[in-house]
Amino acid sequence: MRIESPHILRALGELGVERRPAASLAELTSLGIGGTTDLLRIRQHGHLPALVRLLRDEGIEHRFLGGGTNVLIADGELPWVVLQLIPPQPDVVVEGKTVWVDAAADLGRAVTTCARQNLGGMEGLIGVPGSVGGALRMNAGAYGTEIGRFVREVEVYRSAKGANETLREGEICFEYRHTSFAPGDVMLRARLELPVRPYEEILAGIRVCNEKRRASQPLNQKSAGCIFKNPPGGSAGRMIDGLGLKGFRVGDAMVSDRHANFFVNSGRASCRDMLGLIAEVRARVRAAHGCELEEEVIIWNA
Ligand code: EPU
C-alpha cells in the first residue's frame, strides 16, 4: 500500500515517522520472503497511539513487524502498511539485577549485554534470532529457557484501548510459544530480573548453546526457525524427518536437510511456495501420525 496523500505524509512527519515507500519486506525478514508496502518506522513509543489513530482515521490498515525472524509474509503489493519501532540508544539498561530492555532491541545482544554485567539465566536464548518484542510475545525459548520466566513487567501499546499500558508479572501468562497478550498488543519495553552469576560461567553456557545450535540447525540458510510447534510430548522435527522429508521442496521452499522442522528459502521462494510446503508436510504428518501440527511461524496473508 502506498501513502500518497500530502496531509497524511505531513502528519507522519510531525510524529517523527521515518517512511520508506514501497519497501521490500523480503529484505526485512529472515526467510527473505514478503511483498512490498510502505514501511513506517517510529522512534517515540509515546507517539504510537497518535500514529495508529491517524491510520485508523484515514482507513489505512497496518501491521507491526518486530525483528522479522518468525513471520511469513504474503507476496506482491500488500494491502496494509507496516509499522516498526526504532530502538532507542541504549536499548538495554542494567540497574543491579533489573534490566530495562526495549522491544526493538536485538535479543542476542540483550543476552550478551546482560552477561557482561554478570546477569545470566538467558544463555539458552543466545542464538534465537529476532527482537526482544517478538521474543516476549511468543515466549521464545530454547535449551530449557523461556524469556517469560524473567519478566517482571511489560509496557505495551493496547490497540483495544488506543493507549500504552504497563502489565505486571501476574497479569501476563507465559506458556509454550504462547502468551496471554491480546492480538492487538504491541510490545514496547520490558523489565526483566535476572540471576547474578560470574561472567565466565555465563559465557561458558552461551558457548555450549551456540555449539548445540550450530550442530543441529541450518544457521547459514534463510529460515524462520522452527515452522511448527512441537505437539505435546512429541517432536515435529523428528516426525517430519521420520517421513523422509528432509530436502522435500515446493518451488524454492525446502525442508532443511539439517533440521526437518526448519523450512528454508533455498533461492527465490515465494510465500505461496512456503505455504504449499507447510500444507503438504502437515498433511503427510496427519496421514502418518494422526497429529495436526500447528504453525509456530506467524503468517501474514494479504
Ligand atoms: N530430530 C530429528 N530430526 C530432525 C530434527 C530433530 O530426529 O530433523 C530429533 C532430535 O534428534 C531430537 C528431537 O528431534 O531428539 C528434538 O530436536 P531438537 O533438540 O533440535 O529440538 P526441537 O524440539 O526440534 C526446539 C525448539 C527450537 C529450539 C530447540 C533447542 C520448538 C518448535 N523448537 O526444537 O526452537 O531452538 O528446541 O532448544 O519448540 C524455534 O522456536 O523456532 C526453534 C527453532
mmCIF file of C-alpha atoms and ligand atoms in Angstrom:
data_model
loop_
_atom_site.group_PDB
_atom_site.id
_atom_site.type_symbol
_atom_site.label_atom_id
_atom_site.label_comp_id
_atom_site.label_asym_id
_atom_site.label_seq_id
_atom_site.Cartn_x
_atom_site.Cartn_y
_atom_site.Cartn_z
ATOM 1 C CA MET A 1 0.000 0.000 0.000
ATOM 2 C CA ARG A 2 1.274 3.438 -0.936
ATOM 3 C CA ILE A 3 0.523 6.502 1.206
ATOM 4 C CA GLU A 4 0.365 9.460 -1.136
ATOM 5 C CA SER A 5 -1.974 11.966 0.450
ATOM 6 C CA PRO A 6 0.043 15.105 1.373
ATOM 7 C CA HIS A 7 -1.843 15.727 4.618
ATOM 8 C CA ILE A 8 -1.154 12.187 5.875
ATOM 9 C CA LEU A 9 2.511 12.494 4.904
ATOM 10 C CA ARG A 10 2.684 15.814 6.785
ATOM 11 C CA ALA A 11 1.058 14.269 9.880
ATOM 12 C CA LEU A 12 3.501 11.357 9.740
ATOM 13 C CA GLY A 13 6.367 13.837 9.619
ATOM 14 C CA GLU A 14 5.004 15.648 12.683
ATOM 15 C CA LEU A 15 5.021 12.341 14.590
ATOM 16 C CA GLY A 16 8.668 11.786 13.655
ATOM 17 C CA VAL A 17 7.835 8.768 11.493
ATOM 18 C CA GLU A 18 10.525 7.635 9.043
ATOM 19 C CA ARG A 19 8.758 6.411 5.919
ATOM 20 C CA ARG A 20 10.252 4.030 3.377
ATOM 21 C CA PRO A 21 7.881 3.939 0.429
ATOM 22 C CA ALA A 22 7.382 0.600 -1.324
ATOM 23 C CA ALA A 23 9.805 -1.180 0.998
ATOM 24 C CA SER A 24 10.573 -4.803 0.188
ATOM 25 C CA LEU A 25 9.567 -6.840 3.219
ATOM 26 C CA ALA A 26 11.598 -9.753 1.859
ATOM 27 C CA GLU A 27 14.646 -7.702 2.854
ATOM 28 C CA LEU A 28 13.325 -7.315 6.396
ATOM 29 C CA THR A 29 12.591 -10.960 7.086
ATOM 30 C CA SER A 30 14.949 -13.835 7.839
ATOM 31 C CA LEU A 31 13.066 -16.004 5.330
ATOM 32 C CA GLY A 32 13.699 -13.457 2.581
ATOM 33 C CA ILE A 33 10.018 -13.660 1.626
ATOM 34 C CA GLY A 34 7.448 -10.860 1.500
ATOM 35 C CA GLY A 35 5.919 -8.313 -0.843
ATOM 36 C CA THR A 36 6.142 -4.535 -0.862
ATOM 37 C CA THR A 37 4.422 -1.791 1.081
ATOM 38 C CA ASP A 38 5.172 1.471 2.858
ATOM 39 C CA LEU A 39 7.260 0.907 5.970
ATOM 40 C CA LEU A 40 6.699 3.403 8.790
ATOM 41 C CA ARG A 41 9.402 3.415 11.453
ATOM 42 C CA ILE A 42 8.769 5.228 14.721
ATOM 43 C CA ARG A 43 11.225 6.192 17.444
ATOM 44 C CA GLN A 44 8.983 7.597 20.182
ATOM 45 C CA HIS A 45 6.808 4.998 21.887
ATOM 46 C CA GLY A 46 4.652 7.844 23.164
ATOM 47 C CA HIS A 47 3.699 8.738 19.572
ATOM 48 C CA LEU A 48 2.365 5.296 18.747
ATOM 49 C CA PRO A 49 -1.249 5.866 19.900
ATOM 50 C CA ALA A 50 -1.441 9.017 17.753
ATOM 51 C CA LEU A 51 0.075 7.222 14.757
ATOM 52 C CA VAL A 52 -2.392 4.336 14.957
ATOM 53 C CA ARG A 53 -5.272 6.801 15.419
ATOM 54 C CA LEU A 54 -4.165 8.668 12.314
ATOM 55 C CA LEU A 55 -4.016 5.471 10.250
ATOM 56 C CA ARG A 56 -7.408 4.325 11.534
ATOM 57 C CA ASP A 57 -8.998 7.702 10.795
ATOM 58 C CA GLU A 58 -7.618 7.535 7.267
ATOM 59 C CA GLY A 59 -8.778 3.921 6.773
ATOM 60 C CA ILE A 60 -5.220 2.642 6.349
ATOM 61 C CA GLU A 61 -4.689 -0.888 7.642
ATOM 62 C CA HIS A 62 -1.424 -1.615 9.427
ATOM 63 C CA ARG A 63 0.621 -4.449 10.917
ATOM 64 C CA PHE A 64 3.515 -4.361 13.377
ATOM 65 C CA LEU A 65 6.795 -6.011 12.458
ATOM 66 C CA GLY A 66 9.421 -6.914 15.053
ATOM 67 C CA GLY A 67 12.717 -8.470 14.034
ATOM 68 C CA GLY A 68 11.114 -10.267 11.069
ATOM 69 C CA THR A 69 12.525 -13.651 12.091
ATOM 70 C CA ASN A 70 9.342 -15.593 12.808
ATOM 71 C CA VAL A 71 6.966 -14.335 10.161
ATOM 72 C CA LEU A 72 5.916 -15.497 6.700
ATOM 73 C CA ILE A 73 4.599 -12.564 4.657
ATOM 74 C CA ALA A 74 2.427 -12.673 1.533
ATOM 75 C CA ASP A 75 3.866 -11.861 -1.902
ATOM 76 C CA GLY A 76 3.168 -8.853 -4.135
ATOM 77 C CA GLU A 77 1.773 -5.420 -3.318
ATOM 78 C CA LEU A 78 0.427 -5.667 0.241
ATOM 79 C CA PRO A 79 -2.872 -4.077 1.347
ATOM 80 C CA TRP A 80 -1.530 -2.755 4.654
ATOM 81 C CA VAL A 81 1.369 -0.574 5.771
ATOM 82 C CA VAL A 82 3.924 -1.981 8.183
ATOM 83 C CA LEU A 83 5.000 -0.273 11.410
ATOM 84 C CA GLN A 84 8.293 -0.932 13.109
ATOM 85 C CA LEU A 85 9.855 0.538 16.253
ATOM 86 C CA ILE A 86 13.300 2.124 16.063
ATOM 87 C CA PRO A 87 15.308 1.132 19.156
ATOM 88 C CA PRO A 88 16.454 3.978 21.414
ATOM 89 C CA GLN A 89 20.123 4.150 22.404
ATOM 90 C CA PRO A 90 20.930 2.471 24.697
ATOM 91 C CA ASP A 91 18.233 -0.159 24.255
ATOM 92 C CA VAL A 92 19.342 -2.346 27.175
ATOM 93 C CA VAL A 93 19.817 -0.655 30.561
ATOM 94 C CA VAL A 94 21.023 -2.637 33.568
ATOM 95 C CA GLU A 95 20.275 -1.468 37.121
ATOM 96 C CA GLY A 96 21.512 -4.061 39.628
ATOM 97 C CA LYS A 97 19.581 -7.293 38.934
ATOM 98 C CA THR A 98 16.993 -5.425 36.902
ATOM 99 C CA VAL A 99 17.194 -4.909 33.146
ATOM 100 C CA TRP A 100 15.101 -2.471 31.128
ATOM 101 C CA VAL A 101 15.047 -3.672 27.578
ATOM 102 C CA ASP A 102 13.410 -2.076 24.585
ATOM 103 C CA ALA A 103 11.166 -4.278 22.431
ATOM 104 C CA ALA A 104 13.142 -3.322 19.332
ATOM 105 C CA ALA A 105 16.447 -4.437 20.867
ATOM 106 C CA ASP A 106 18.125 -7.481 19.346
ATOM 107 C CA LEU A 107 17.548 -10.437 21.686
ATOM 108 C CA GLY A 108 21.048 -11.910 21.318
ATOM 109 C CA ARG A 109 22.663 -8.570 22.044
ATOM 110 C CA ALA A 110 20.429 -8.140 25.109
ATOM 111 C CA VAL A 111 21.661 -11.528 26.379
ATOM 112 C CA THR A 112 25.336 -10.604 25.916
ATOM 113 C CA THR A 113 24.894 -7.086 27.348
ATOM 114 C CA CYS A 114 23.366 -8.618 30.485
ATOM 115 C CA ALA A 115 26.135 -11.237 30.640
ATOM 116 C CA ARG A 116 28.779 -8.507 30.690
ATOM 117 C CA GLN A 117 27.018 -7.092 33.763
ATOM 118 C CA ASN A 118 27.103 -10.545 35.417
ATOM 119 C CA LEU A 119 23.434 -11.218 34.783
ATOM 120 C CA GLY A 120 22.730 -14.725 33.492
ATOM 121 C CA GLY A 121 19.804 -17.085 33.084
ATOM 122 C CA MET A 122 19.136 -16.288 29.437
ATOM 123 C CA GLU A 123 22.094 -18.212 27.953
ATOM 124 C CA GLY A 124 19.740 -20.608 26.132
ATOM 125 C CA LEU A 125 18.229 -17.700 24.208
ATOM 126 C CA ILE A 126 21.538 -16.575 22.744
ATOM 127 C CA GLY A 127 21.003 -17.885 19.225
ATOM 128 C CA VAL A 128 17.291 -17.146 18.967
ATOM 129 C CA PRO A 129 17.175 -14.577 16.170
ATOM 130 C CA GLY A 130 14.908 -11.549 16.397
ATOM 131 C CA SER A 131 13.879 -8.712 18.643
ATOM 132 C CA VAL A 132 13.036 -8.738 22.330
ATOM 133 C CA GLY A 133 9.460 -7.735 21.445
ATOM 134 C CA GLY A 134 8.937 -10.813 19.279
ATOM 135 C CA ALA A 135 10.522 -12.998 21.955
ATOM 136 C CA LEU A 136 8.160 -11.594 24.595
ATOM 137 C CA ARG A 137 5.041 -12.036 22.514
ATOM 138 C CA MET A 138 5.859 -15.643 21.563
ATOM 139 C CA ASN A 139 7.588 -16.502 24.855
ATOM 140 C CA ALA A 140 10.668 -17.511 22.864
ATOM 141 C CA GLY A 141 12.574 -20.420 24.291
ATOM 142 C CA ALA A 142 15.469 -22.761 23.700
ATOM 143 C CA TYR A 143 17.556 -25.228 25.667
ATOM 144 C CA GLY A 144 15.251 -25.178 28.660
ATOM 145 C CA THR A 145 14.987 -21.387 28.983
ATOM 146 C CA GLU A 146 11.952 -19.259 28.128
ATOM 147 C CA ILE A 147 12.073 -15.476 28.316
ATOM 148 C CA GLY A 148 8.761 -15.272 30.237
ATOM 149 C CA ARG A 149 10.419 -16.637 33.354
ATOM 150 C CA PHE A 150 12.373 -13.391 33.807
ATOM 151 C CA VAL A 151 9.649 -10.868 33.027
ATOM 152 C CA ARG A 152 8.515 -8.539 35.821
ATOM 153 C CA GLU A 153 6.550 -6.067 33.706
ATOM 154 C CA VAL A 154 5.899 -5.211 30.090
ATOM 155 C CA GLU A 155 4.873 -1.889 28.626
ATOM 156 C CA VAL A 156 2.546 -2.446 25.685
ATOM 157 C CA TYR A 157 0.514 -0.420 23.252
ATOM 158 C CA ARG A 158 -3.021 -1.799 23.550
ATOM 159 C CA SER A 159 -4.898 -1.400 20.282
ATOM 160 C CA ALA A 160 -8.185 -2.162 22.036
ATOM 161 C CA LYS A 161 -7.729 0.891 24.278
ATOM 162 C CA GLY A 162 -5.684 3.025 21.893
ATOM 163 C CA ALA A 163 -3.188 3.689 24.687
ATOM 164 C CA ASN A 164 0.081 2.475 26.213
ATOM 165 C CA GLU A 165 -0.218 0.461 29.409
ATOM 166 C CA THR A 166 2.045 -1.439 31.797
ATOM 167 C CA LEU A 167 1.211 -5.086 32.560
ATOM 168 C CA ARG A 168 2.790 -6.617 35.643
ATOM 169 C CA GLU A 169 4.105 -10.121 36.191
ATOM 170 C CA GLY A 170 0.895 -11.750 37.469
ATOM 171 C CA GLU A 171 -1.180 -10.150 34.699
ATOM 172 C CA ILE A 172 0.638 -11.983 31.891
ATOM 173 C CA CYS A 173 0.532 -15.712 31.329
ATOM 174 C CA PHE A 174 3.558 -17.248 29.546
ATOM 175 C CA GLU A 175 3.159 -20.731 28.077
ATOM 176 C CA TYR A 176 4.999 -22.798 25.464
ATOM 177 C CA ARG A 177 5.352 -20.410 22.484
ATOM 178 C CA HIS A 178 2.194 -18.624 23.610
ATOM 179 C CA THR A 179 1.297 -15.691 25.843
ATOM 180 C CA SER A 180 -1.882 -14.073 27.098
ATOM 181 C CA PHE A 181 -1.137 -10.757 25.347
ATOM 182 C CA ALA A 182 -4.106 -9.693 23.230
ATOM 183 C CA PRO A 183 -3.659 -9.917 19.426
ATOM 184 C CA GLY A 184 -3.614 -6.105 19.258
ATOM 185 C CA ASP A 185 -0.953 -5.640 21.956
ATOM 186 C CA VAL A 186 2.367 -4.273 20.748
ATOM 187 C CA MET A 187 5.388 -4.874 22.959
ATOM 188 C CA LEU A 188 7.246 -1.652 23.793
ATOM 189 C CA ARG A 189 9.589 -2.266 26.714
ATOM 190 C CA ALA A 190 10.116 -4.833 29.433
ATOM 191 C CA ARG A 191 11.619 -5.025 32.881
ATOM 192 C CA LEU A 192 13.392 -8.306 33.488
ATOM 193 C CA GLU A 193 15.009 -9.629 36.624
ATOM 194 C CA LEU A 194 17.975 -11.949 36.135
ATOM 195 C CA PRO A 195 20.150 -14.041 38.452
ATOM 196 C CA VAL A 196 23.632 -12.711 39.248
ATOM 197 C CA ARG A 197 26.376 -15.099 38.052
ATOM 198 C CA PRO A 198 30.088 -14.867 37.254
ATOM 199 C CA TYR A 199 30.667 -13.654 33.684
ATOM 200 C CA GLU A 200 32.899 -16.652 32.828
ATOM 201 C CA GLU A 201 30.154 -19.056 33.850
ATOM 202 C CA ILE A 202 27.535 -17.274 31.727
ATOM 203 C CA LEU A 203 29.936 -17.172 28.797
ATOM 204 C CA ALA A 204 30.564 -20.912 29.059
ATOM 205 C CA GLY A 205 26.781 -21.518 28.960
ATOM 206 C CA ILE A 206 26.458 -19.269 25.911
ATOM 207 C CA ARG A 207 29.233 -21.194 24.114
ATOM 208 C CA VAL A 208 27.563 -24.549 24.807
ATOM 209 C CA CYS A 209 24.212 -23.344 23.425
ATOM 210 C CA ASN A 210 25.846 -21.812 20.354
ATOM 211 C CA GLU A 211 27.641 -25.081 19.682
ATOM 212 C CA LYS A 212 24.482 -27.204 20.034
ATOM 213 C CA ARG A 213 22.615 -24.871 17.724
ATOM 214 C CA ARG A 214 25.347 -24.896 15.093
ATOM 215 C CA ALA A 215 25.377 -28.679 15.154
ATOM 216 C CA SER A 216 21.629 -29.150 14.677
ATOM 217 C CA GLN A 217 20.179 -26.112 12.872
ATOM 218 C CA PRO A 218 20.722 -24.605 9.393
ATOM 219 C CA LEU A 219 22.029 -21.260 10.637
ATOM 220 C CA ASN A 220 23.534 -20.136 7.339
ATOM 221 C CA GLN A 221 20.292 -20.511 5.399
ATOM 222 C CA LYS A 222 17.234 -18.289 5.187
ATOM 223 C CA SER A 223 14.609 -19.595 7.609
ATOM 224 C CA ALA A 224 12.136 -18.557 10.284
ATOM 225 C CA GLY A 225 13.401 -21.101 12.796
ATOM 226 C CA CYS A 226 11.003 -23.923 13.536
ATOM 227 C CA ILE A 227 7.904 -23.805 11.347
ATOM 228 C CA PHE A 228 5.660 -25.890 13.620
ATOM 229 C CA LYS A 229 5.225 -26.018 17.380
ATOM 230 C CA ASN A 230 6.117 -29.321 18.934
ATOM 231 C CA PRO A 231 2.948 -31.287 19.732
ATOM 232 C CA PRO A 232 2.564 -32.131 23.437
ATOM 233 C CA GLY A 233 5.170 -34.733 24.345
ATOM 234 C CA GLY A 234 6.402 -35.015 20.741
ATOM 235 C CA SER A 235 8.843 -33.507 18.266
ATOM 236 C CA ALA A 236 7.708 -32.036 14.964
ATOM 237 C CA GLY A 237 11.271 -32.238 13.626
ATOM 238 C CA ARG A 238 11.622 -35.936 14.430
ATOM 239 C CA MET A 239 8.224 -36.769 12.872
ATOM 240 C CA ILE A 240 8.940 -34.879 9.639
ATOM 241 C CA ASP A 241 12.426 -36.366 9.448
ATOM 242 C CA GLY A 242 10.991 -39.845 10.077
ATOM 243 C CA LEU A 243 8.826 -39.449 6.970
ATOM 244 C CA GLY A 244 11.958 -38.907 4.885
ATOM 245 C CA LEU A 245 11.024 -35.341 4.079
ATOM 246 C CA LYS A 246 14.414 -33.634 4.523
ATOM 247 C CA GLY A 247 15.169 -31.919 1.216
ATOM 248 C CA PHE A 248 11.494 -32.140 0.124
ATOM 249 C CA ARG A 249 10.540 -28.956 -1.721
ATOM 250 C CA VAL A 250 7.773 -26.890 -3.234
ATOM 251 C CA GLY A 251 9.451 -24.449 -5.621
ATOM 252 C CA ASP A 252 12.379 -22.988 -3.706
ATOM 253 C CA ALA A 253 10.823 -23.641 -0.286
ATOM 254 C CA MET A 254 12.576 -26.670 1.150
ATOM 255 C CA VAL A 255 12.595 -28.791 4.304
ATOM 256 C CA SER A 256 16.096 -28.257 5.684
ATOM 257 C CA ASP A 257 18.376 -31.244 5.346
ATOM 258 C CA ARG A 258 19.855 -30.395 8.723
ATOM 259 C CA HIS A 259 16.704 -29.947 10.877
ATOM 260 C CA ALA A 260 13.370 -31.098 9.482
ATOM 261 C CA ASN A 261 11.284 -28.507 11.355
ATOM 262 C CA PHE A 262 13.208 -25.679 9.660
ATOM 263 C CA PHE A 263 11.868 -24.820 6.215
ATOM 264 C CA VAL A 264 14.381 -22.799 4.243
ATOM 265 C CA ASN A 265 14.222 -20.437 1.301
ATOM 266 C CA SER A 266 16.795 -22.097 -0.921
ATOM 267 C CA GLY A 267 16.686 -19.432 -3.636
ATOM 268 C CA ARG A 268 13.750 -17.320 -4.695
ATOM 269 C CA ALA A 269 10.945 -18.976 -2.712
ATOM 270 C CA SER A 270 7.619 -17.164 -2.660
ATOM 271 C CA CYS A 271 5.122 -17.122 0.178
ATOM 272 C CA ARG A 272 2.969 -19.368 -1.997
ATOM 273 C CA ASP A 273 5.781 -21.936 -2.217
ATOM 274 C CA MET A 274 6.274 -21.880 1.546
ATOM 275 C CA LEU A 275 2.536 -22.184 2.275
ATOM 276 C CA GLY A 276 2.378 -25.080 -0.194
ATOM 277 C CA LEU A 277 5.241 -26.828 1.606
ATOM 278 C CA ILE A 278 3.659 -26.240 5.022
ATOM 279 C CA ALA A 279 0.322 -27.676 3.827
ATOM 280 C CA GLU A 280 1.938 -30.730 2.230
ATOM 281 C CA VAL A 281 4.126 -31.572 5.226
ATOM 282 C CA ARG A 282 1.218 -31.071 7.607
ATOM 283 C CA ALA A 283 -0.961 -33.398 5.511
ATOM 284 C CA ARG A 284 1.718 -36.102 5.453
ATOM 285 C CA VAL A 285 2.252 -35.904 9.233
ATOM 286 C CA ARG A 286 -1.521 -36.055 9.729
ATOM 287 C CA ALA A 287 -1.797 -39.117 7.491
ATOM 288 C CA ALA A 288 1.092 -40.919 9.164
ATOM 289 C CA HIS A 289 0.615 -39.939 12.796
ATOM 290 C CA GLY A 290 -2.941 -38.569 13.080
ATOM 291 C CA CYS A 291 -1.350 -35.439 14.523
ATOM 292 C CA GLU A 292 -2.331 -31.915 13.440
ATOM 293 C CA LEU A 293 0.782 -29.731 13.543
ATOM 294 C CA GLU A 294 0.217 -26.102 14.462
ATOM 295 C CA GLU A 295 2.379 -23.380 12.925
ATOM 296 C CA GLU A 296 4.882 -21.650 15.145
ATOM 297 C CA VAL A 297 5.658 -19.095 12.457
ATOM 298 C CA ILE A 298 3.212 -16.176 12.159
ATOM 299 C CA ILE A 299 1.552 -15.965 8.757
ATOM 300 C CA TRP A 300 0.559 -12.615 7.259
ATOM 301 C CA ASN A 301 -1.802 -13.430 4.406
ATOM 302 C CA ALA A 302 -2.789 -10.490 2.250
HETATM 303 N N1 EPU B 1 15.210 -34.513 15.404
HETATM 304 C C1 EPU B 1 15.304 -35.417 14.368
HETATM 305 N N2 EPU B 1 15.416 -34.921 13.102
HETATM 306 C C2 EPU B 1 15.408 -33.599 12.826
HETATM 307 C C3 EPU B 1 15.303 -32.679 13.881
HETATM 308 C C4 EPU B 1 15.205 -33.168 15.178
HETATM 309 O O1 EPU B 1 15.303 -36.617 14.576
HETATM 310 O O2 EPU B 1 15.497 -33.234 11.651
HETATM 311 C C5 EPU B 1 15.126 -35.021 16.769
HETATM 312 C C6 EPU B 1 16.385 -34.689 17.565
HETATM 313 O O3 EPU B 1 17.394 -35.634 17.366
HETATM 314 C C7 EPU B 1 15.859 -34.650 18.966
HETATM 315 C C8 EPU B 1 14.418 -34.167 18.814
HETATM 316 O O4 EPU B 1 14.069 -34.391 17.446
HETATM 317 O O5 EPU B 1 15.834 -35.939 19.506
HETATM 318 C C9 EPU B 1 14.252 -32.689 19.166
HETATM 319 O O6 EPU B 1 15.092 -31.915 18.319
HETATM 320 P P1 EPU B 1 15.833 -30.578 18.816
HETATM 321 O O7 EPU B 1 16.648 -30.888 20.043
HETATM 322 O O8 EPU B 1 16.523 -29.988 17.653
HETATM 323 O O9 EPU B 1 14.689 -29.649 19.341
HETATM 324 P P2 EPU B 1 13.318 -29.236 18.686
HETATM 325 O O10 EPU B 1 12.245 -29.690 19.618
HETATM 326 O O11 EPU B 1 13.214 -29.660 17.266
HETATM 327 C C10 EPU B 1 13.157 -26.974 19.960
HETATM 328 C C11 EPU B 1 12.646 -25.638 19.591
HETATM 329 C C12 EPU B 1 13.746 -24.823 18.932
HETATM 330 C C13 EPU B 1 14.933 -24.716 19.863
HETATM 331 C C14 EPU B 1 15.407 -26.131 20.193
HETATM 332 C C15 EPU B 1 16.526 -26.140 21.219
HETATM 333 C C16 EPU B 1 10.289 -25.776 19.032
HETATM 334 C C17 EPU B 1 9.287 -25.864 17.943
HETATM 335 N N3 EPU B 1 11.550 -25.778 18.641
HETATM 336 O O12 EPU B 1 13.431 -27.649 18.733
HETATM 337 O O13 EPU B 1 13.227 -23.528 18.719
HETATM 338 O O14 EPU B 1 15.981 -23.981 19.261
HETATM 339 O O15 EPU B 1 14.309 -26.881 20.770
HETATM 340 O O16 EPU B 1 16.036 -25.886 22.480
HETATM 341 O O17 EPU B 1 9.939 -25.678 20.199
HETATM 342 C C18 EPU B 1 12.055 -22.098 17.203
HETATM 343 O O18 EPU B 1 11.259 -21.893 18.126
HETATM 344 O O19 EPU B 1 11.930 -21.529 16.097
HETATM 345 C C19 EPU B 1 13.146 -23.027 17.420
HETATM 346 C C20 EPU B 1 13.982 -23.334 16.468
#
